[in-house]
Short mmCIF file of C-alpha atoms in Angstrom, two decimals:
data_model
loop_
_atom_site.label_atom_id
_atom_site.label_comp_id
_atom_site.label_asym_id
_atom_site.label_seq_id
_atom_site.Cartn_x
_atom_site.Cartn_y
_atom_site.Cartn_z
CA UNK A 1 -118.62 157.24 6.83
CA UNK A 2 -119.63 153.97 3.99
CA UNK A 3 -122.58 155.43 1.57
CA UNK A 4 -124.11 151.22 1.52
CA UNK A 5 -127.23 152.20 3.60
CA UNK A 6 -128.59 149.08 5.30
CA UNK A 7 -132.62 149.17 5.99
CA UNK A 8 -132.53 150.23 9.70
CA UNK A 9 -130.40 153.18 8.37
CA UNK A 10 -133.46 153.75 5.81
CA UNK A 11 -135.91 154.09 8.46
CA UNK A 12 -133.62 156.96 10.59
CA UNK A 13 -132.79 158.88 7.64
CA UNK A 14 -136.20 159.79 5.47
CA UNK A 15 -134.66 162.80 4.44
CA UNK A 16 -131.11 163.00 4.51
CA UNK A 17 -130.74 161.04 0.71
CA UNK A 18 -131.60 163.79 -1.89
CA UNK A 19 -128.86 166.71 -2.61
CA UNK A 20 -129.69 170.45 -1.89
CA UNK A 21 -131.33 171.88 -4.41
CA UNK A 22 -130.08 175.19 -3.36
CA UNK A 23 -127.23 176.48 -1.48
CA UNK A 24 -128.18 176.23 2.66
CA UNK A 25 -127.56 180.24 2.77
CA UNK A 26 -130.26 181.08 0.19
CA UNK A 27 -132.87 179.07 2.79
CA UNK A 28 -134.71 180.99 5.20
CA UNK A 29 -134.72 179.47 8.54
CA UNK A 30 -134.72 181.38 11.89
CA UNK A 31 -134.79 180.77 15.51
CA UNK A 32 -137.31 182.15 18.03
CA UNK A 33 -138.30 182.03 21.88
CA UNK A 34 -141.74 182.83 22.98
CA UNK A 35 -142.72 184.01 26.01
CA UNK A 36 -146.20 184.11 27.96
CA UNK A 37 -148.02 187.48 27.58
CA UNK A 38 -151.71 188.03 29.28
CA UNK A 39 -153.05 187.98 25.48
CA UNK A 40 -151.21 184.89 24.72
CA UNK A 41 -147.62 183.95 23.43
CA UNK A 42 -145.44 187.06 21.98
CA UNK A 43 -142.62 186.36 19.56
CA UNK A 44 -139.09 187.85 20.47
CA UNK A 45 -135.76 187.81 18.59
CA UNK A 46 -133.87 185.66 21.03
CA UNK A 47 -129.90 187.55 21.47
CA UNK A 48 -127.97 184.30 20.11
CA UNK A 49 -129.44 185.03 16.26
CA UNK A 50 -127.44 187.45 14.14
CA UNK A 51 -124.54 185.76 15.68
CA UNK A 52 -122.73 183.86 13.04
CA UNK A 53 -119.47 185.98 11.96
CA UNK A 54 -119.79 186.52 8.05
CA UNK A 55 -117.46 183.92 6.33
CA UNK A 56 -117.79 181.70 3.18
CA UNK A 57 -116.16 178.96 3.53
CA UNK A 58 -114.65 176.79 6.70
CA UNK A 59 -112.07 175.74 6.30
CA UNK A 60 -110.95 172.54 8.80
CA UNK A 61 -107.48 170.93 9.52
CA UNK A 62 -108.27 167.35 9.89
CA UNK A 63 -106.60 164.50 11.86
CA UNK A 64 -105.84 166.95 15.00
CA UNK A 65 -106.71 166.49 18.66
CA UNK A 66 -108.06 168.72 20.86
CA UNK A 67 -105.17 168.21 23.59
CA UNK A 68 -103.23 169.57 21.20
CA UNK A 69 -104.73 172.81 20.51
CA UNK A 70 -103.32 175.88 22.56
CA UNK A 71 -105.91 178.85 22.73
CA UNK A 72 -104.42 179.75 19.53
CA UNK A 73 -104.08 177.49 16.65
CA UNK A 74 -102.83 179.45 14.29
CA UNK A 75 -99.68 179.05 15.32
CA UNK A 76 -98.93 175.77 15.21
CA UNK A 77 -97.19 175.33 11.69
CA UNK A 78 -96.24 177.65 9.43
CA UNK A 79 -98.57 175.99 7.19
CA UNK A 80 -101.36 176.60 8.99
CA UNK A 81 -100.32 180.34 10.02
CA UNK A 82 -100.40 180.31 5.95
CA UNK A 83 -103.89 179.18 5.99
CA UNK A 84 -105.28 181.43 8.35
CA UNK A 85 -103.70 184.59 7.23
CA UNK A 86 -104.74 183.64 3.51
CA UNK A 87 -108.36 182.80 4.85
CA UNK A 88 -108.78 186.61 5.86
CA UNK A 89 -108.48 187.78 2.40
CA UNK A 90 -110.54 185.51 0.26
CA UNK A 91 -114.14 186.87 -1.16
CA UNK A 92 -116.63 186.51 1.49
CA UNK A 93 -114.02 185.35 4.21
CA UNK A 94 -113.01 182.17 5.33
CA UNK A 95 -113.12 180.49 8.91
CA UNK A 96 -110.19 178.09 9.87
CA UNK A 97 -110.21 175.40 12.29
CA UNK A 98 -108.94 172.53 13.69
CA UNK A 99 -110.55 169.64 14.23
CA UNK A 100 -110.33 165.48 14.62
CA UNK A 101 -112.15 164.85 11.35
CA UNK A 102 -110.53 161.83 9.46
CA UNK A 103 -112.39 161.97 5.92
CA UNK A 104 -108.97 159.92 4.72
CA UNK A 105 -106.96 156.53 5.35
CA UNK A 106 -104.58 156.97 7.34
CA UNK A 107 -102.25 155.79 4.83
CA UNK A 108 -102.91 159.70 3.03
CA UNK A 109 -103.76 161.74 6.22
CA UNK A 110 -101.35 163.87 8.18
CA UNK A 111 -99.05 161.31 10.37
CA UNK A 112 -95.45 162.42 10.34
CA UNK A 113 -93.73 162.51 13.48
CA UNK A 114 -95.02 164.82 16.37
CA UNK A 115 -92.12 167.86 15.64
CA UNK A 116 -93.37 167.83 12.21
CA UNK A 117 -97.05 166.84 11.76
CA UNK A 118 -98.43 169.63 10.57
CA UNK A 119 -96.19 170.61 7.64
CA UNK A 120 -98.25 168.73 5.31
CA UNK A 121 -101.89 169.59 5.75
CA UNK A 122 -105.47 168.10 4.89
CA UNK A 123 -107.52 170.56 4.65
CA UNK A 124 -111.87 170.06 4.21
CA UNK A 125 -113.41 172.68 2.92
CA UNK A 126 -117.08 172.66 4.53
CA UNK A 127 -119.84 173.18 2.70
CA UNK A 128 -118.53 172.47 -0.86
CA UNK A 129 -117.09 169.09 0.43
CA UNK A 130 -113.58 169.05 -1.08
CA UNK A 131 -110.72 168.09 1.08
CA UNK A 132 -107.54 169.15 -0.24
CA UNK A 133 -104.89 166.84 0.60
CA UNK A 134 -101.36 167.07 2.30
CA UNK A 135 -100.70 170.85 1.41
CA UNK A 136 -97.73 172.56 1.97
CA UNK A 137 -97.29 176.17 2.06
CA UNK A 138 -97.16 176.33 -1.35
CA UNK A 139 -100.19 174.08 -1.77
CA UNK A 140 -102.06 176.18 0.68
CA UNK A 141 -101.39 179.00 -1.35
CA UNK A 142 -103.18 176.78 -4.24
CA UNK A 143 -106.26 176.01 -2.55
CA UNK A 144 -106.72 180.07 -1.39
CA UNK A 145 -106.17 180.91 -4.92
CA UNK A 146 -109.15 178.28 -6.02
CA UNK A 147 -111.36 179.30 -3.17
CA UNK A 148 -110.97 183.38 -4.44
CA UNK A 149 -112.79 182.05 -7.75
CA UNK A 150 -116.66 183.15 -7.43
CA UNK A 151 -118.48 180.07 -8.40
CA UNK A 152 -117.08 176.59 -7.20
CA UNK A 153 -118.24 172.99 -7.72
CA UNK A 154 -119.41 171.33 -5.08
CA UNK A 155 -119.59 167.63 -3.82
CA UNK A 156 -123.12 167.70 -5.99
CA UNK A 157 -121.83 169.25 -9.01
CA UNK A 158 -121.60 167.11 -11.92
CA UNK A 159 -118.36 166.18 -13.28
CA UNK A 160 -119.01 167.27 -16.63
CA UNK A 161 -119.39 171.30 -15.40
CA UNK A 162 -117.39 174.05 -16.73
CA UNK A 163 -116.38 175.35 -13.48
CA UNK A 164 -113.15 176.10 -11.97
CA UNK A 165 -111.35 172.78 -10.92
CA UNK A 166 -109.15 172.37 -8.24
CA UNK A 167 -105.26 172.46 -9.08
CA UNK A 168 -104.01 170.62 -6.31
CA UNK A 169 -104.75 166.36 -5.02
CA UNK A 170 -108.16 166.59 -3.73
CA UNK A 171 -111.09 164.55 -3.22
CA UNK A 172 -114.86 165.22 -2.42
CA UNK A 173 -116.76 163.82 0.10
CA UNK A 174 -120.49 162.55 -0.49
CA UNK A 175 -122.70 164.76 1.36
CA UNK A 176 -125.89 164.17 -0.95
CA UNK A 177 -126.30 161.48 1.93
CA UNK A 178 -123.59 162.34 4.41
CA UNK A 179 -123.92 164.74 7.63
CA UNK A 180 -120.94 166.06 9.65
CA UNK A 181 -121.83 167.49 12.75
CA UNK A 182 -118.56 170.00 14.05
CA UNK A 183 -118.86 170.90 18.41
CA UNK A 184 -116.40 173.42 19.28
CA UNK A 185 -114.86 171.78 22.63
CA UNK A 186 -111.23 174.00 22.84
CA UNK A 187 -111.33 174.23 25.98
CA UNK A 188 -107.70 175.89 26.46
CA UNK A 189 -109.26 178.76 24.36
CA UNK A 190 -112.60 178.85 26.58
CA UNK A 191 -114.00 176.96 29.57
CA UNK A 192 -117.88 176.81 28.73
CA UNK A 193 -116.72 175.40 25.25
CA UNK A 194 -114.19 172.57 26.43
CA UNK A 195 -116.75 171.46 29.29
CA UNK A 196 -120.13 171.75 27.74
CA UNK A 197 -118.91 171.16 24.27
CA UNK A 198 -117.46 167.97 25.30
CA UNK A 199 -120.58 167.08 26.85
CA UNK A 200 -122.92 167.54 23.91
CA UNK A 201 -120.54 165.93 22.10
CA UNK A 202 -119.79 162.86 23.63
CA UNK A 203 -124.24 162.63 23.52
CA UNK A 204 -123.70 163.06 20.45
CA UNK A 205 -121.91 159.78 19.50
CA UNK A 206 -123.75 158.09 22.00
CA UNK A 207 -126.99 158.88 20.58
CA UNK A 208 -125.30 158.71 16.37
CA UNK A 209 -124.83 154.77 17.81
CA UNK A 210 -127.61 153.69 19.70
CA UNK A 211 -130.03 154.96 16.28
CA UNK A 212 -127.62 153.15 14.39
CA UNK A 213 -126.80 156.46 12.12
CA UNK A 214 -122.71 155.90 12.05
CA UNK A 215 -123.18 155.08 8.27
CA UNK A 216 -124.39 158.59 7.35
CA UNK A 217 -124.09 161.01 10.38
CA UNK A 218 -121.04 161.65 12.19
CA UNK A 219 -119.91 164.18 15.42
CA UNK A 220 -116.72 165.68 15.43
CA UNK A 221 -114.33 168.49 17.19
CA UNK A 222 -113.42 171.79 16.43
CA UNK A 223 -111.24 174.60 17.77
CA UNK A 224 -112.73 178.02 18.21
CA UNK A 225 -115.14 179.19 16.29
CA UNK A 226 -116.58 182.10 18.19
CA UNK A 227 -119.73 182.67 20.78
CA UNK A 228 -118.27 181.51 24.18
CA UNK A 229 -121.11 182.40 26.01
CA UNK A 230 -123.62 180.07 23.64
CA UNK A 231 -121.51 177.24 24.66
CA UNK A 232 -122.24 174.48 23.88
CA UNK A 233 -121.88 175.25 20.07
CA UNK A 234 -122.06 173.40 17.17
CA UNK A 235 -122.15 173.27 13.26
CA UNK A 236 -124.02 171.27 10.83
CA UNK A 237 -123.30 170.44 6.98
CA UNK A 238 -123.94 170.68 4.46
CA UNK A 239 -127.01 172.67 5.48
CA UNK A 240 -124.46 175.35 7.11
CA UNK A 241 -126.80 176.13 10.10
CA UNK A 242 -124.97 176.67 13.93
CA UNK A 243 -126.22 175.90 17.02
CA UNK A 244 -125.98 177.26 20.40
CA UNK A 245 -127.35 175.27 23.06
CA UNK A 246 -126.53 178.41 25.45
CA UNK A 247 -125.56 176.74 28.70
CA UNK A 248 -124.88 180.24 30.51
CA UNK A 249 -127.98 180.32 31.12
CA UNK A 250 -127.49 178.25 33.77
CA UNK A 251 -124.90 179.92 35.02
CA UNK A 252 -122.10 177.82 33.21
CA UNK A 253 -123.37 174.75 35.58
CA UNK A 254 -124.48 171.39 34.08
CA UNK A 255 -128.44 170.61 34.40
CA UNK A 256 -129.17 166.88 34.62
CA UNK A 257 -130.26 165.54 31.01
CA UNK A 258 -129.77 169.20 29.51
CA UNK A 259 -126.40 168.07 26.89
CA UNK A 260 -128.53 164.96 26.33
CA UNK A 261 -132.08 166.52 25.57
CA UNK A 262 -129.71 169.16 23.61
CA UNK A 263 -128.09 166.05 21.32
CA UNK A 264 -131.23 164.98 20.24
CA UNK A 265 -132.74 167.84 19.20
CA UNK A 266 -129.45 168.28 16.88
CA UNK A 267 -129.97 164.41 15.80
CA UNK A 268 -133.63 165.01 15.26
CA UNK A 269 -132.89 167.86 13.08
CA UNK A 270 -130.16 166.12 10.78
CA UNK A 271 -132.12 163.07 10.39
CA UNK A 272 -135.07 165.32 9.45
CA UNK A 273 -132.68 167.48 7.07
CA UNK A 274 -134.35 170.17 8.91
CA UNK A 275 -133.70 173.48 11.18
CA UNK A 276 -133.85 172.96 15.21
CA UNK A 277 -135.19 176.77 15.66
CA UNK A 278 -134.82 176.95 19.29
CA UNK A 279 -131.30 177.28 19.19
CA UNK A 280 -130.40 178.70 15.72
CA UNK A 281 -127.70 181.26 15.90
CA UNK A 282 -128.11 181.93 12.19
CA UNK A 283 -126.22 180.35 8.83
CA UNK A 284 -122.96 180.26 6.45
CA UNK A 285 -122.61 182.22 3.95
CA UNK A 286 -124.97 185.05 5.60
CA UNK A 287 -124.44 188.64 7.30
CA UNK A 288 -125.68 189.58 10.43
CA UNK A 289 -128.59 191.78 8.82
CA UNK A 290 -129.24 188.94 6.75
CA UNK A 291 -129.44 186.49 9.63
CA UNK A 292 -131.81 188.82 11.30
CA UNK A 293 -133.64 189.65 7.95
CA UNK A 294 -133.93 186.00 7.86
CA UNK A 295 -136.23 185.54 11.20
CA UNK A 296 -137.88 188.65 10.68
CA UNK A 297 -139.27 187.19 7.07
CA UNK A 298 -140.01 183.81 8.69
CA UNK A 299 -141.85 185.28 11.38
CA UNK A 300 -143.32 188.40 10.13
CA UNK A 301 -141.91 190.30 12.73
CA UNK A 302 -142.40 194.27 13.45
CA UNK A 303 -139.64 195.78 15.52
CA UNK A 304 -140.91 197.20 18.14
CA UNK A 305 -139.09 200.25 17.80
#
């Protein structure tokens, strides 16, 4: 996405130009559902709140197509296997997925012959905003070693920072202005994700185009991120918000206009740099307990038990 902005884009992205002042997971966000009672409206924790598996980083293997994904993508190459195995040993753990995310020019992306395509991989690290270029198994080891540090630089960290610097070829994404939405469309893993996720992704991309947000907002496919029954599932970076539009409430059937309405709610949240509370599942770098406590602190909710 180009960092230059037209006047139209400026009007449509009012609060996406400032770098985050804190890590997204230190803010207190929540998802609430209201049910009518005889005495007014009563708050309840939505059952999807607290369902994001704790992880510190999301490692995105770039330049991949959903058509290529088997049910389990970890074995697609020796390099991807090394990344997946090493990620679970990192402090705070990391999640590894495949994606059509394409942050680099074709000349530098993983575009080798099909039988050797994933011997070297480009890996985007969210929410840090780093892209590690053309890693082989040894390069994956260097990336994992760097990710093991307690404190790491981000795409908005000053260049003169004394924080640990990567020892591999890399670049930084522009995340002070730009926003990335990842939607699980992994149909070979679960029907709901492929069906509802695909519809949501299509609507998100159409809405981004119609609102002329292409320079600052992009939507991408991702493989399995967890929570099939909440499909379609989406993650927004750099905030790290997870959303579940929860289509199984309609028995897995499509409801006319529903994916489009969900897409509009997500885009509205993105361009205003806020959270879509009604569909919030949790956020990056939070435990289940923290996610539920976050809800309670923001709503003053007291468990009826």
